[in-house]
Coordinates of C-alpha atoms in Angstrom, one line a residue:
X1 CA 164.0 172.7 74.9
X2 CA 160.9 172.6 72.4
X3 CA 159.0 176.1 71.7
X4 CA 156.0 174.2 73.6
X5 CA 157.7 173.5 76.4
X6 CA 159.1 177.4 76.8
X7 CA 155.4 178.1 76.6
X8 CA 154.9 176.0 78.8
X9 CA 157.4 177.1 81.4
X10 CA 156.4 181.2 80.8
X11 CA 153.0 180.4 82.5
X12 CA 151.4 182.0 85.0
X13 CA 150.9 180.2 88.1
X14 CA 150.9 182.7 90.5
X15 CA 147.9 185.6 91.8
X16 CA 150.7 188.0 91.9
X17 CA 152.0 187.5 87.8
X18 CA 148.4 187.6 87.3
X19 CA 148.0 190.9 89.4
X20 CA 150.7 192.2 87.2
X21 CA 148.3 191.5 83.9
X22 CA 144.9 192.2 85.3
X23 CA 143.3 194.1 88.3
X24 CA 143.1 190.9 90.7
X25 CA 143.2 191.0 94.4
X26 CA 146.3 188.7 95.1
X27 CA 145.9 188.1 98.7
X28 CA 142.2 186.4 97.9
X29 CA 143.4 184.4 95.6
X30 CA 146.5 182.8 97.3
X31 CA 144.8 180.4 99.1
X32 CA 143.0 178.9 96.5
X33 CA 146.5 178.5 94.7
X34 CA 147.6 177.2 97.6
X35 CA 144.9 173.8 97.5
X36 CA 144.3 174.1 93.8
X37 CA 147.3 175.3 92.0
X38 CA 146.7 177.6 88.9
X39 CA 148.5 177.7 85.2
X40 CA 147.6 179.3 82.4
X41 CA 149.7 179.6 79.5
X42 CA 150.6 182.4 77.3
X43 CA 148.5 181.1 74.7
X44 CA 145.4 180.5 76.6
X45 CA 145.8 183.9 78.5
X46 CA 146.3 186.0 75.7
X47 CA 142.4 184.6 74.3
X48 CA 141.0 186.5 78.0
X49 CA 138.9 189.4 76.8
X50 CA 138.3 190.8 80.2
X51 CA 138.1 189.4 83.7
X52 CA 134.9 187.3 84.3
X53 CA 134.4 185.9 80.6
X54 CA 134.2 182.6 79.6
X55 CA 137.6 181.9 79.3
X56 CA 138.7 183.7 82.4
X57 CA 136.2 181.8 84.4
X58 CA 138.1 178.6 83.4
X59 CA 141.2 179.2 84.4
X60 CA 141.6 182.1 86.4
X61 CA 141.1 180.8 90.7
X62 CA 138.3 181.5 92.2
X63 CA 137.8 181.9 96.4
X64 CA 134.4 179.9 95.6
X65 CA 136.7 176.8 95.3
X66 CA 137.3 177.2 99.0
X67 CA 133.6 177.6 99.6
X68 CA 132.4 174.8 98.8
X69 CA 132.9 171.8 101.1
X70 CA 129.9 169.7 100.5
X71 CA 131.1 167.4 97.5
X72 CA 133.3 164.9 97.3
X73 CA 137.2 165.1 96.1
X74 CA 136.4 161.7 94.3
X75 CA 133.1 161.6 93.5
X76 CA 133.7 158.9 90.9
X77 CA 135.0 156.5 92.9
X78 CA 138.2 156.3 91.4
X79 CA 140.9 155.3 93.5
X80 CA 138.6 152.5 94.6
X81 CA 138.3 151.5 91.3
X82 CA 142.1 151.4 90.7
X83 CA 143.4 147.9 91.0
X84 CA 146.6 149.5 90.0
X85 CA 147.5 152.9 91.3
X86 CA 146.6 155.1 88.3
X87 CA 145.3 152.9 86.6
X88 CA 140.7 153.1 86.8
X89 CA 138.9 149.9 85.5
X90 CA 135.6 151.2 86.1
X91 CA 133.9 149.2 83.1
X92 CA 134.1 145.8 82.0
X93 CA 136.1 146.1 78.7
X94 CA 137.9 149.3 79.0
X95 CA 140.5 151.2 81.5
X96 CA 141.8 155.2 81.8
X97 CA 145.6 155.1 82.1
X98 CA 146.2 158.1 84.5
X99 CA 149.6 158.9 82.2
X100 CA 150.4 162.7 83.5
X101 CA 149.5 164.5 86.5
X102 CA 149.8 167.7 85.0
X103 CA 147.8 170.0 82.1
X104 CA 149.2 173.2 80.2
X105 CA 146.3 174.9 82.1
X106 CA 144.8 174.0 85.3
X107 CA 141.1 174.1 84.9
X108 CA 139.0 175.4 87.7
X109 CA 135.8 172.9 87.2
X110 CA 138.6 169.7 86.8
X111 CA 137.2 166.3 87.9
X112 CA 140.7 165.1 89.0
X113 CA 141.5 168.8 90.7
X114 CA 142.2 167.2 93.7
X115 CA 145.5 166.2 92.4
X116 CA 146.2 167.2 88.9
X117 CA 149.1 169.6 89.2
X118 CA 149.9 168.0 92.7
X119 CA 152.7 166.1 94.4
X120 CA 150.3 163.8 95.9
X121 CA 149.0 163.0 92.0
X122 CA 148.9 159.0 91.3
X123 CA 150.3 158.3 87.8
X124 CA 149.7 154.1 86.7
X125 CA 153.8 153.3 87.0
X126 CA 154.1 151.6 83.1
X127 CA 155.3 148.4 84.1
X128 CA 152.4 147.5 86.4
X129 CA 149.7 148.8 84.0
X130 CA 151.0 146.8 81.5
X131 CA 151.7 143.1 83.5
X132 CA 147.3 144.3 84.4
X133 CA 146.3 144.9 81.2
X134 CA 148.3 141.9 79.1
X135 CA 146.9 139.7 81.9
X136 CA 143.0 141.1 81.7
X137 CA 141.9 140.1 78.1
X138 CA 138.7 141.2 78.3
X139 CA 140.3 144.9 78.2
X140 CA 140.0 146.3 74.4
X141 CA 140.1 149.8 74.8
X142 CA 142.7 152.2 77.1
X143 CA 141.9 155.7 77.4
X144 CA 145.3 157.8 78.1
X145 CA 144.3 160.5 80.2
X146 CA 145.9 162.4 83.0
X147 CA 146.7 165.5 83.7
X148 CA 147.1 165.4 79.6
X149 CA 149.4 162.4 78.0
X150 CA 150.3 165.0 75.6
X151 CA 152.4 166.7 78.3
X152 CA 154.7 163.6 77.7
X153 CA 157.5 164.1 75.6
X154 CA 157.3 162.7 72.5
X155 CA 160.0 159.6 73.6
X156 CA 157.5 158.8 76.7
X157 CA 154.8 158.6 74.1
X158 CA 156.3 156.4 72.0
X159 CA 157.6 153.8 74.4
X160 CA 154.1 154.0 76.7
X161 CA 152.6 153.4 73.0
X162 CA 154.5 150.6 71.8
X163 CA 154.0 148.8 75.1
X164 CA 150.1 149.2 74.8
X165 CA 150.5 147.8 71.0
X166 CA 152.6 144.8 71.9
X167 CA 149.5 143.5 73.7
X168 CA 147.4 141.5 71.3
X169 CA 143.5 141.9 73.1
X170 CA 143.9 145.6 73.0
X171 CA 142.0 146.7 70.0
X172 CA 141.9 150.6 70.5
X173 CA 143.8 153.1 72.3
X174 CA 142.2 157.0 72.9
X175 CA 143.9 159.8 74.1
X176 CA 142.0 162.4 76.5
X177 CA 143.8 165.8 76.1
X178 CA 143.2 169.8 76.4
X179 CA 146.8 171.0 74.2
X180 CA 145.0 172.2 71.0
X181 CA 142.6 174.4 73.2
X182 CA 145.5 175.5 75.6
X183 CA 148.8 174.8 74.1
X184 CA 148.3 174.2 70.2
X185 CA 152.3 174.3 69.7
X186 CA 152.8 171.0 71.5
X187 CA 150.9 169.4 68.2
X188 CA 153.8 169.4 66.3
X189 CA 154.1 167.3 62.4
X190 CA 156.5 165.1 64.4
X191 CA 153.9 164.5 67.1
X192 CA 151.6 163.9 64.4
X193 CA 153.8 161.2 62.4
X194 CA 154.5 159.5 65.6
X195 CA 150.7 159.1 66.9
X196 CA 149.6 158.1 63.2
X197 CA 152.0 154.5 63.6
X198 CA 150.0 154.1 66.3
X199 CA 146.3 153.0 64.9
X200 CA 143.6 152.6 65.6
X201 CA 144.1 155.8 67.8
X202 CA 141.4 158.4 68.8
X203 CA 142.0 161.9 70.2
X204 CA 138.7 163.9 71.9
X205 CA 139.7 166.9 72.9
X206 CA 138.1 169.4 75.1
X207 CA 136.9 172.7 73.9
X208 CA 134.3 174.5 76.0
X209 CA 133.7 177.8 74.2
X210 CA 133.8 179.1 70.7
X211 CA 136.5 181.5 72.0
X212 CA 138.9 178.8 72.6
X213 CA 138.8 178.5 68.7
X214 CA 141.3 179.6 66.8
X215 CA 143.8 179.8 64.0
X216 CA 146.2 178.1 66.2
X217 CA 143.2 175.8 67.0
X218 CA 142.3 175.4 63.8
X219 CA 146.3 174.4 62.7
X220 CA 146.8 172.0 65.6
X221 CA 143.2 169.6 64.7
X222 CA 144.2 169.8 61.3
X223 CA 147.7 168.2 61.9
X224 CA 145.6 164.8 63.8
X225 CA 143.1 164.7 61.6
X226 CA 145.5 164.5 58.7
X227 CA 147.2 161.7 60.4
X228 CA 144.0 159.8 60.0
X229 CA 143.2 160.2 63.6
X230 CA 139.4 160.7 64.7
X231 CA 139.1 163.6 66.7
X232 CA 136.0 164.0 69.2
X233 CA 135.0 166.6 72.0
X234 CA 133.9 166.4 75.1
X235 CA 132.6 169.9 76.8
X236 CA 130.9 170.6 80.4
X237 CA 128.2 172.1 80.8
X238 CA 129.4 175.4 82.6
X239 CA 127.7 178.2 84.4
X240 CA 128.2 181.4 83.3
X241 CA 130.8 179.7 80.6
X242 CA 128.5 177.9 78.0
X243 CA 125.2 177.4 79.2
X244 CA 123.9 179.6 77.0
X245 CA 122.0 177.7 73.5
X246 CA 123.2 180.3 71.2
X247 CA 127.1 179.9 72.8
X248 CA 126.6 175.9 72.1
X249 CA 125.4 176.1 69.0
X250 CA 128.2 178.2 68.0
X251 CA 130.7 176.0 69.7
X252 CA 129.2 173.0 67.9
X253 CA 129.2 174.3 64.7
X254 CA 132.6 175.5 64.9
X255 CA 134.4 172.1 66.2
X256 CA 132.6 170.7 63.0
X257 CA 134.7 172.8 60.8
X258 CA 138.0 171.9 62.3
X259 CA 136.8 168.3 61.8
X260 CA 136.3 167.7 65.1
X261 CA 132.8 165.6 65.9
X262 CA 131.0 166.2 69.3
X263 CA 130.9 163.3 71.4
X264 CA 129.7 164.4 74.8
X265 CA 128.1 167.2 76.6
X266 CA 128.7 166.5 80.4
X267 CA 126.8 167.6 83.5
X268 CA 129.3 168.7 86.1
X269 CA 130.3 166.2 88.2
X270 CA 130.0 166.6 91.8
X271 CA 133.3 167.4 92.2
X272 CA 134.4 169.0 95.7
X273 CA 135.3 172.6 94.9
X274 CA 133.5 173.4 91.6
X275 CA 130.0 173.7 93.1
X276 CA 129.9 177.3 91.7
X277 CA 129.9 175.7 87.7
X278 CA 127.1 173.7 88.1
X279 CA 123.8 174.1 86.3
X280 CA 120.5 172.5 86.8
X281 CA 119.8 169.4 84.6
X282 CA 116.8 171.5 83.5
X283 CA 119.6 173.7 81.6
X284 CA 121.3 171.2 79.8
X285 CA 118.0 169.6 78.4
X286 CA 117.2 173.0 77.0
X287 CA 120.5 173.7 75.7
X288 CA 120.4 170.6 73.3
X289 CA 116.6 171.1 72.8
X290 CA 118.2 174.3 71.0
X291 CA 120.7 172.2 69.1
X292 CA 118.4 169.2 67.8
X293 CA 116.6 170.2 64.4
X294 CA 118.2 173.7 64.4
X295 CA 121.4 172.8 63.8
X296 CA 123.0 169.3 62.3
X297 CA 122.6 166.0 63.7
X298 CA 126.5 166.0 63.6
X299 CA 126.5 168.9 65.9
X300 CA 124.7 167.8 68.6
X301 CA 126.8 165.9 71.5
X302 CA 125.2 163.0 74.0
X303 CA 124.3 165.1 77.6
X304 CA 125.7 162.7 79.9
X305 CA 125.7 162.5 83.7
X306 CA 128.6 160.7 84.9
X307 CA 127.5 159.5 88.5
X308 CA 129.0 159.2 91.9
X309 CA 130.2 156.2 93.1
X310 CA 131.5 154.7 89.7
X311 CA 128.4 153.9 88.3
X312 CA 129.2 154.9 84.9
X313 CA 127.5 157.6 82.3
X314 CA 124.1 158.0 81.8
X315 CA 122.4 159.9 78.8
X316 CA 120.2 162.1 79.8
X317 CA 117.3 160.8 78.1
X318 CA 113.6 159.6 79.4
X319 CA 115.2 156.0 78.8
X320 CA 117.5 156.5 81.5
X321 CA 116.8 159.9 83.7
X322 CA 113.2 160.6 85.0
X323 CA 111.7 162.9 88.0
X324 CA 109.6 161.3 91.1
X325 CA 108.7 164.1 92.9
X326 CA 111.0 166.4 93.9
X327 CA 113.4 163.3 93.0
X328 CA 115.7 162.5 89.7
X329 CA 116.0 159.1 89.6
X330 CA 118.6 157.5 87.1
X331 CA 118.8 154.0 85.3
X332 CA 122.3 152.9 84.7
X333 CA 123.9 150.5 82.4
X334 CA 123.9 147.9 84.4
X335 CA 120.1 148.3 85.2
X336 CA 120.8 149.3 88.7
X337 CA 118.1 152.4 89.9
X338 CA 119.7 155.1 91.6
X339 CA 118.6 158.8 92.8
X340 CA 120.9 161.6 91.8
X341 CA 121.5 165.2 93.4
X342 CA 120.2 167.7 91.2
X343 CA 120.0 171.6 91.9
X344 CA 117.0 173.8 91.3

């Protein structure tokens, strides 16, 4: 067994280990576990300052979870848009390969938390995907994603790889993963050597808070980027986690150093059970309107709203996003005009 996955398997997953660590009432928490299980891993644990803070917030349950009933499980459609189990073809020239169903650390505001770390969780079986995407070749672009693809031990990366690169229309592949925020040991050189045959390959990552970076971090970006691999990073916008200017700024600054470019900034999505993260749009326009001119271009990320019903990204710009009234009316890519459910 690798270090990373001993690490892996010391995790907490239950409110009574965590009662052990931290005053927690266990009995409030187990039946959030229960719908929405919980891991955190030694790593990512030991980077919790005190209950409450940014990084407890993220992975610690939370009986809100329960509260809220309004949203939808799959807000972005994506089952519907799964002409293979697992397998999301949402745009026209590029699919997400739903490659794990299960991340180092469960995280609480998780677009996909109705199954990641599930039974019920859909993973694309490899064959299928492939016979789709060999036989679609308008499709130039797969984005690995999960759960986190680098869960996947090194010998399932390398075959899922190879079977992606023996398909001539596919120009690039991406990978979508959380390991150098939550479990920096799994990037080992070995992992590194094996992704770099692999090009053109591009990682973004997802850190959140300036908290989540670290020597370990630090060591983990540095062994993909000197692979050649282009490293990105895609945060959410988080209440009471990083919806502060001063806590972005900082953030974005920092991923810079580890060579790691900001790529998106994304407004929750209306995800059933993480009504309690969401901001107002309002706060996301004046947390980059802090980052533009006071900070590198480089450092400020695209604020995106990713909309219900598979209608793709937006940028929050006055191209795309305006106010009627009491309304927030969005323009999509396609040119279709849709309103969108904002908070005050």
């Amino acid at each position: 067994m690798h270090a990373w996955e001993k690490s892996l398997n010391a995790s907490v997953t239950s409110p009574e280990e965590l009662a052990g660590l931290f005053r927690v009432d266990a009995a409030a928490l187990s039946g959030v576990v229960e719908r929405y299980p919980m891991r955190i891993t030694p790593y990512y644990l030991s980077l919790i300052r005190e209950p409450g803070d940014a990084i407890w917030r993220q992975c610690v349950a939370d009986p809100a979870e329960l509260a809220d009933l309004s949203q939808s499980p799959d807000p972005l459609d994506e089952e519907r848009l799964s002409p293979v189990p697992g397998l999301i073809h949402r745009y026209p020239d590029r699919v997400v390969w739903i490659a794990s169903a299960s991340c180092a650390v469960y995280c609480r505001f998780c677009m996909r938390k109705r199954g990641v770390g599930c039974a019920g969780m859909q993973v694309a079986p490899q064959n299928e995907a492939l016979e789709y995407l060999a036989a679609h070749p308008e499709i130039r672009d797969v984005i690995l994603s999960g759960g986190d693809p680098l869960l996947l031990s090194d010998e399932r990366l390398e075959d899922l790889l190879s079977g992606l690169r023996r398909i001539p229309h596919l120009e690039i592949v991406r990978i979508g993963t959380r390991v150098p925020v939550t479990l920096p040991e799994r990037v080992t050189p070995k992992l590194a050597a094996l992704l770099k045959r692999f090009h053109p390959l591009f990682i973004n990552t997802h850190f959140n808070h300036p908290d989540e970076i670290t020597e370990q971090a630090a060591r983990a970006c540095a062994l993909l980027a000197d692979a050649g691999i282009p490293l990105g990073n895609q945060s959410v916008l988080l209440k009471g986690v990083n919806d502060d200017p001063q806590v972005m700024r900082r953030l974005m600054q920092k991923l810079l150093y580890l060579r790691v470019r900001p790529y998106y900034l994304h407004q929750m999505d209306l995800v059933k059970g993480t009504a309690h993260f969401r901001t107002p749009l309002a706060r996301g326009v004046e947390v980059l309107k802090a980052l533009r001119g006071h900070t590198s271009g480089l450092a400020v990320p695209h604020y995106v709203i990713d909309l219900p019903g598979g209608k793709g990204k937006v940028e929050v710009s006055a191209e795309c996003v305006r106010r009627e009234g009491s309304r927030l009316v969005v323009t999509t890519y396609t040119g279709e005009t849709l309103e969108y459910q904002d908070i005050s």
